[in-house]
Short mmCIF file of C-alpha atoms in Angstrom, two decimals:
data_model
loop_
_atom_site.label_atom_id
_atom_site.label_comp_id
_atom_site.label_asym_id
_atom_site.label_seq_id
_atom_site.Cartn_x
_atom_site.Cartn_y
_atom_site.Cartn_z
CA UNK F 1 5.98 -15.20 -38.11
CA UNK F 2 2.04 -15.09 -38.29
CA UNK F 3 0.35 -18.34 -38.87
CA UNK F 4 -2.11 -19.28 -40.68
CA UNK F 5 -5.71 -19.44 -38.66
CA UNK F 6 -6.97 -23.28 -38.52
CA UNK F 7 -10.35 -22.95 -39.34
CA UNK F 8 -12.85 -25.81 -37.11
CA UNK F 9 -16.31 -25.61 -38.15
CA UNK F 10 -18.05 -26.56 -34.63
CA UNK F 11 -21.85 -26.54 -33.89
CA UNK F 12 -23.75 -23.60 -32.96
CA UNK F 13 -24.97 -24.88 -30.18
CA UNK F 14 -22.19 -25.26 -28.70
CA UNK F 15 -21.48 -21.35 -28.83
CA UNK F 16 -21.89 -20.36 -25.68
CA UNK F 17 -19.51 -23.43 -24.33
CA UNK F 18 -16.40 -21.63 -26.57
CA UNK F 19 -15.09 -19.26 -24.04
CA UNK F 20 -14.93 -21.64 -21.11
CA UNK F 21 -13.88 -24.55 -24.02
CA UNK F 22 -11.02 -22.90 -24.25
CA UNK F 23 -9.85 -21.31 -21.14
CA UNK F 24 -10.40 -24.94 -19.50
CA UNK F 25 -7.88 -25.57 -22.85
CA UNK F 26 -5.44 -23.02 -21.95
CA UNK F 27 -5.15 -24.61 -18.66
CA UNK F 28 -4.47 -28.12 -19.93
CA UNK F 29 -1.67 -26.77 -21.84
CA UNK F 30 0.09 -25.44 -18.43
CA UNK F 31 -0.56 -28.72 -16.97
CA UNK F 32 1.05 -30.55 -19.45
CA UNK F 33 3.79 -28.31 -19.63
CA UNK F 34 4.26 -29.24 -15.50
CA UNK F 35 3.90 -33.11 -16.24
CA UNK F 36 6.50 -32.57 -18.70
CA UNK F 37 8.72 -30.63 -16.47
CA UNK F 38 8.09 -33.41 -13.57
CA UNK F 39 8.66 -36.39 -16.65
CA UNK F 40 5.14 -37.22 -14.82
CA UNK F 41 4.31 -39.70 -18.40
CA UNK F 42 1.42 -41.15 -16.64
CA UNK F 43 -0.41 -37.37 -15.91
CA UNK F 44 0.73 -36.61 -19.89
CA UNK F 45 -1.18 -39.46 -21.26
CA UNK F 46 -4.25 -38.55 -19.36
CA UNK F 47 -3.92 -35.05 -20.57
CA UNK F 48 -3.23 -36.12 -23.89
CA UNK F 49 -6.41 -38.32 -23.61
CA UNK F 50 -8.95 -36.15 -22.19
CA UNK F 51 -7.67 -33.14 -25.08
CA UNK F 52 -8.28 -35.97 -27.59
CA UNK F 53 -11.68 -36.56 -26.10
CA UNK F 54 -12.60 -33.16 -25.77
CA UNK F 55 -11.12 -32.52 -28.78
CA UNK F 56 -13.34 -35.11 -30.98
CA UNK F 57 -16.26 -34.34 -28.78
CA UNK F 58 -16.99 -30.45 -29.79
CA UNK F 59 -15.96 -31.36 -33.24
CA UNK F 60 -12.50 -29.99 -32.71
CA UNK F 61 -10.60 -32.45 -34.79
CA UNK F 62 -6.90 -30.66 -34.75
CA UNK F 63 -7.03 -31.11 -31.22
CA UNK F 64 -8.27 -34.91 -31.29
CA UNK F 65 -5.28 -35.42 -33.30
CA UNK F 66 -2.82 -33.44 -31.26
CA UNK F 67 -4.05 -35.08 -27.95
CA UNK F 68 -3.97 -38.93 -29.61
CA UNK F 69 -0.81 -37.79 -30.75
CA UNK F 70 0.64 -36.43 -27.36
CA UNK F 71 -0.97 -39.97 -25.80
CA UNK F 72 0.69 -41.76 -27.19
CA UNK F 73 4.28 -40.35 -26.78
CA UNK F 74 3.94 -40.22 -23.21
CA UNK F 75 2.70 -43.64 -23.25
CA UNK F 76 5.86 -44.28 -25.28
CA UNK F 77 7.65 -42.25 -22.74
CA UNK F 78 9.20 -40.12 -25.79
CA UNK F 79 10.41 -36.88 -24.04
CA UNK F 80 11.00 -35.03 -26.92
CA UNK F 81 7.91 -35.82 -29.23
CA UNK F 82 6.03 -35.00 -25.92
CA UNK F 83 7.21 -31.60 -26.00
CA UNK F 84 6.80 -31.47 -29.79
CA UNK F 85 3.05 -32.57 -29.40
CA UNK F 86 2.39 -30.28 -26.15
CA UNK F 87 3.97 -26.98 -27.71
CA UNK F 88 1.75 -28.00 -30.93
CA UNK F 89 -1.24 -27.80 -29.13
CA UNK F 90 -0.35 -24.32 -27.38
CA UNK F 91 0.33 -23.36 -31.51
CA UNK F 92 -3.04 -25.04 -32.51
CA UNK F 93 -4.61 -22.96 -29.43
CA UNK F 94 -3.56 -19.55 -30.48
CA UNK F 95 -4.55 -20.08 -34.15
CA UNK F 96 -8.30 -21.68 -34.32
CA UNK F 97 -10.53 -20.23 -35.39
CA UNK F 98 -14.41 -21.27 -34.97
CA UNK F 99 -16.98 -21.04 -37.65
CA UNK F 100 -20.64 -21.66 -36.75
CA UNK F 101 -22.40 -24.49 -38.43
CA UNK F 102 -26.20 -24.30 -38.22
#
């Protein structure tokens, strides 16, 4: 199944940040993927809070609301919406799209 791109309209100057944005991205994934593997809640809230953060910060707002989300299931200690929220945010990854706002 092909999804449907998630279009984020970010600002321009923040092009040159994008490909380091999200490789640093990809790699929060994986880690939360290991705190989830290691039920390590505390290390999942953090993530979740820092991709919430970053998330609202570069004007990504999926991601804000995947990361609150994912913060506050581990905070919650809610295994399974952790996963839910973590493998939503590997989805949400592979399917933005940017578009330049000047």
């Amino acid at each position: 199944m092909i999804e449907t791109p998630i279009i984020e309209r970010i600002d321009a100057d923040l092009e040159e940040l994008m490909e380091r944005f999200f490789a640093g991205s990809h790699r929060e994934v994986e880690a939360m993927r290991a705190a989830l593997a290691e039920g390590d809640f505390t290390a999942l809230a953090r993530l979740g809070h820092t991709a919430k953060g970053t998330g609202y910060g570069y004007g990504f707002r999926g991601m804000g609301h995947i990361g609150l989300a994912l913060e506050s299931a581990a905070l919650a200690k809610d295994h399974a919406e952790s996963i839910s929220q973590v493998e939503r945010m590997a989805r949400y990854l592979a399917t933005v799209r940017v578009e330049y706002i000047r």
